[in-house]
Coordinates of C-alpha atoms in Angstrom, one line a residue:
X1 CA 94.0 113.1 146.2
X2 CA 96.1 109.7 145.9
X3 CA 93.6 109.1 142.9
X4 CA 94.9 112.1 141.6
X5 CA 98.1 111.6 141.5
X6 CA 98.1 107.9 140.8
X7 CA 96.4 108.6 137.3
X8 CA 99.0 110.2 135.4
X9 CA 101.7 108.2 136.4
X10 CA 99.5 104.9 135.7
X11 CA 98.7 106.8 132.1
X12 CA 102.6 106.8 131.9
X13 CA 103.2 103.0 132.8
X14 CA 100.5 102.6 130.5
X15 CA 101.9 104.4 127.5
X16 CA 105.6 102.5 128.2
X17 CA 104.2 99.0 128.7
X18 CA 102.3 99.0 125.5
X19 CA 105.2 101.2 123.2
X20 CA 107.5 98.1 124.5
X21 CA 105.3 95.3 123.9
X22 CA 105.0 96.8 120.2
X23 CA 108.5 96.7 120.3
X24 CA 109.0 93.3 121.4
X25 CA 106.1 92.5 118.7
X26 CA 107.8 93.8 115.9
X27 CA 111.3 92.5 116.7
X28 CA 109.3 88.5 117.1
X29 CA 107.5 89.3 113.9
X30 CA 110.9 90.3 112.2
X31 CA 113.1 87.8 113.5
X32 CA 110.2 85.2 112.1
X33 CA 110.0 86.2 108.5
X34 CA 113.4 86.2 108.3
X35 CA 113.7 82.4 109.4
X36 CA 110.9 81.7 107.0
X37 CA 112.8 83.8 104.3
X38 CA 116.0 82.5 105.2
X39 CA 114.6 78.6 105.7
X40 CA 112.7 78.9 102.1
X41 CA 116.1 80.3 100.5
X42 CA 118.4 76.7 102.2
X43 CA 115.4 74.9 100.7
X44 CA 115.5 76.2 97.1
X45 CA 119.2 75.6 97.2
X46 CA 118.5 72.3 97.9
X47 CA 116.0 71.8 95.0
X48 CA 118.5 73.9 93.2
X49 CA 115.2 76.2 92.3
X50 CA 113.4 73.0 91.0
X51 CA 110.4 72.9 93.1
X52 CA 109.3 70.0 91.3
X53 CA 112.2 68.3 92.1
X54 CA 112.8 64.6 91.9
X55 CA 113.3 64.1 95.7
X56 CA 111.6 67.6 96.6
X57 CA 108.7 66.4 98.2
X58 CA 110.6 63.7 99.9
X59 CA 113.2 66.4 101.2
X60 CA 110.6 68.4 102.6
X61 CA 108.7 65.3 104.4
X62 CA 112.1 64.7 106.0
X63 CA 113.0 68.1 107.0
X64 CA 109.6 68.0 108.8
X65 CA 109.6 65.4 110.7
X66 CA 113.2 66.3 111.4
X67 CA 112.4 69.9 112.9
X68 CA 109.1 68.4 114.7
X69 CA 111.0 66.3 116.6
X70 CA 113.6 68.7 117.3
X71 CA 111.3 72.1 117.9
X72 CA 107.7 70.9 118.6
X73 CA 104.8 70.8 116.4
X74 CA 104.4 73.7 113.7
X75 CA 107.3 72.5 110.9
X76 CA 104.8 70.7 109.1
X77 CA 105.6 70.2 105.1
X78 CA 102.9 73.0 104.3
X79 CA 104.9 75.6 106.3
X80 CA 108.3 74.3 104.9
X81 CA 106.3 75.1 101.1
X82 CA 105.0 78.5 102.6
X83 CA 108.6 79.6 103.5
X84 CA 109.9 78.5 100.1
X85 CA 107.2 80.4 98.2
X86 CA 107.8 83.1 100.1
X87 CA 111.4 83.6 99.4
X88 CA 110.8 83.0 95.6
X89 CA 108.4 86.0 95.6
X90 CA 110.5 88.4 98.0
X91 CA 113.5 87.4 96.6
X92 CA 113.8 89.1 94.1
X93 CA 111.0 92.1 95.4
X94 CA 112.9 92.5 98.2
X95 CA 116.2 94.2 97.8
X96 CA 116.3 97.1 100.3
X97 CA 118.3 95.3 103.3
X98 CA 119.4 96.4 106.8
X99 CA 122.9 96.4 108.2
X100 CA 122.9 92.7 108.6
X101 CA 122.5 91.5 104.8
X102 CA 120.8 88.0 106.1
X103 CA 117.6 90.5 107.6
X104 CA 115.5 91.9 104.9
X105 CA 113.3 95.0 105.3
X106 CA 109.4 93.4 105.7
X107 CA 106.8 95.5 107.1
X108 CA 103.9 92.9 107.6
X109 CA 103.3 89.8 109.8
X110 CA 103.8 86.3 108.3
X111 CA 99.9 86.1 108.3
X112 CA 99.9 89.4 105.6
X113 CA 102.3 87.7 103.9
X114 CA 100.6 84.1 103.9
X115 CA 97.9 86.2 101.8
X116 CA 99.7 87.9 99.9
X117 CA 101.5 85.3 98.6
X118 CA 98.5 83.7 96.8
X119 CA 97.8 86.7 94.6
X120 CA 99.9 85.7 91.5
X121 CA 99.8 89.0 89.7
X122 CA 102.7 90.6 91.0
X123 CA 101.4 94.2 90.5
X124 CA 98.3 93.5 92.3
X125 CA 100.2 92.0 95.0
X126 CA 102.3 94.8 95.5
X127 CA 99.5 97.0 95.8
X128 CA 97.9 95.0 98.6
X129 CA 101.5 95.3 100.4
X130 CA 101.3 98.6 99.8
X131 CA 97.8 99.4 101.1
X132 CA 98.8 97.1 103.7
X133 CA 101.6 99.5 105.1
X134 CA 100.0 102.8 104.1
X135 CA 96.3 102.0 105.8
X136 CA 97.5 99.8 108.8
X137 CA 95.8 97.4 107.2
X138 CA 94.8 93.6 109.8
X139 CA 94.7 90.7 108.2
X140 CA 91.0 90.5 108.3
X141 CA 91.2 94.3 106.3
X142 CA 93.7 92.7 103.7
X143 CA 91.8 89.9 103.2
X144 CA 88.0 91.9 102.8
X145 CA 90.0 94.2 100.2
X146 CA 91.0 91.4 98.3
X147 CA 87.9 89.5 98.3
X148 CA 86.3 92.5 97.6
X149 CA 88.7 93.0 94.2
X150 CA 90.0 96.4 95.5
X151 CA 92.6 96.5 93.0
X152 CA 90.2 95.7 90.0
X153 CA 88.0 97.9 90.7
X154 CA 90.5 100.7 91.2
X155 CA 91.9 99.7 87.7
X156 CA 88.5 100.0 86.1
X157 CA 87.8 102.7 88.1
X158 CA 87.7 106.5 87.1
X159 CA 86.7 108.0 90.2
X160 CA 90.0 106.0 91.9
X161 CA 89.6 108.6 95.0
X162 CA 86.3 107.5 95.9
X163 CA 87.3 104.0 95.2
X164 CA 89.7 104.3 97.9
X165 CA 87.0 106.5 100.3
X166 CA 84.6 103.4 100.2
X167 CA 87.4 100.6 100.6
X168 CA 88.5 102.7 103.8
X169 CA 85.3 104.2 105.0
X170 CA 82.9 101.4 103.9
X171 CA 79.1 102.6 101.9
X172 CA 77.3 104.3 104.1
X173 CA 73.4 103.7 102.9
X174 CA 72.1 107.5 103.6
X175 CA 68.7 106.7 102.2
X176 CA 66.2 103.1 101.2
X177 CA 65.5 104.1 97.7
X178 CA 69.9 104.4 98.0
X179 CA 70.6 100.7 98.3
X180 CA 69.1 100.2 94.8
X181 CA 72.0 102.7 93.2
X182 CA 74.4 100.3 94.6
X183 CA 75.7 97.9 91.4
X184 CA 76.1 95.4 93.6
X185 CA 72.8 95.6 94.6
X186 CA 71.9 96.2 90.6
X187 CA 74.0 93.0 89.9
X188 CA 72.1 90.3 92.7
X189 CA 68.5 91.5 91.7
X190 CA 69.8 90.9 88.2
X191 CA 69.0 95.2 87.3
X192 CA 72.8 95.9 85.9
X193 CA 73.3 97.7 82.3
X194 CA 75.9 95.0 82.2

């Protein structure tokens, strides 16, 4: 009988722990792509948009060692060059803000973003972003798409549905003799039209 009535109301505490440490999560992840947006955009002032500046490098050495000393580990140059690559792409893609003008409107963690911001086509980048949002996409996900050239293929693509069906439900091999209609199985025994 106590079991009984214990279970629903654990279910409950359950369901209100986790909704608030998503909560907490999200407001973390927020709070810390806006520093690194808001840390990238002091540091392209500084190098007056020059990344190649003169002193550039030297400025971001200093800064380092600067904030390490001050924070902790975790300001090293590379991060400093992350945050100011990051506000040079969402600078200008990001233009939807919230009531306070310093906090923009981003829907992925810093690790999405660290991705993302090696793709140099901006269209193809988007569309990761996108997917990202749309598909509740990990990390791990974002990256497989991408290795696996998601958005070329959908571009060369004219089945585009089906494209999408196998990026989110993977190939399922119903039969043997099926693996060897695979292209990519064509392509590594060396059996494509190409």
């Amino acid at each position: 009988l106590i079991e009984e009535n214990v279970n629903p109301v654990f279910e409950e505490i359950k369901r209100l722990v986790n909704s608030s440490r998503e909560r907490v999560y999200t407001a973390v992840n927020t709070e810390m792509l806006n520093l690194y947006w808001n840390i990238g955009k002091i540091i392209m002032q500084i190098q007056e948009g020059n990344e190649r500046a003169i002193y550039g490098d030297a400025v971001l050495q200093k800064l380092s060692e600067k904030l390490n000393a001050k924070y902790g580990k975790g300001w090293s140059v590379e991060t400093l060059k992350k945050a100011r690559k990051f506000y040079e792409i969402y600078s200008q893609a990001k233009k939807v803000y919230t009531v306070d003008p310093i906090k923009l409107n981003f829907n992925l963690s810093w690790n999405h973003y660290q991705i993302l911001m090696r793709i140099e086509n901006q269209e193809e980048r988007q569309f990761y972003e996108i997917e990202c949002v749309a598909q509740n996409w990990g990390v791990r996900q974002l990256q497989r798409q991408y290795n696996s050239s998601l958005y070329e293929r959908l571009a060369l693509s004219k089945d585009k549905k089906e494209v999408m069906r196998l990026a989110n439900e993977g190939h399922v091999v119903e039969k043997s003799k099926d693996i060897l209609k695979d292209p990519l199985t064509l392509e590594f025994l060396g059996l494509s039209e190409e």
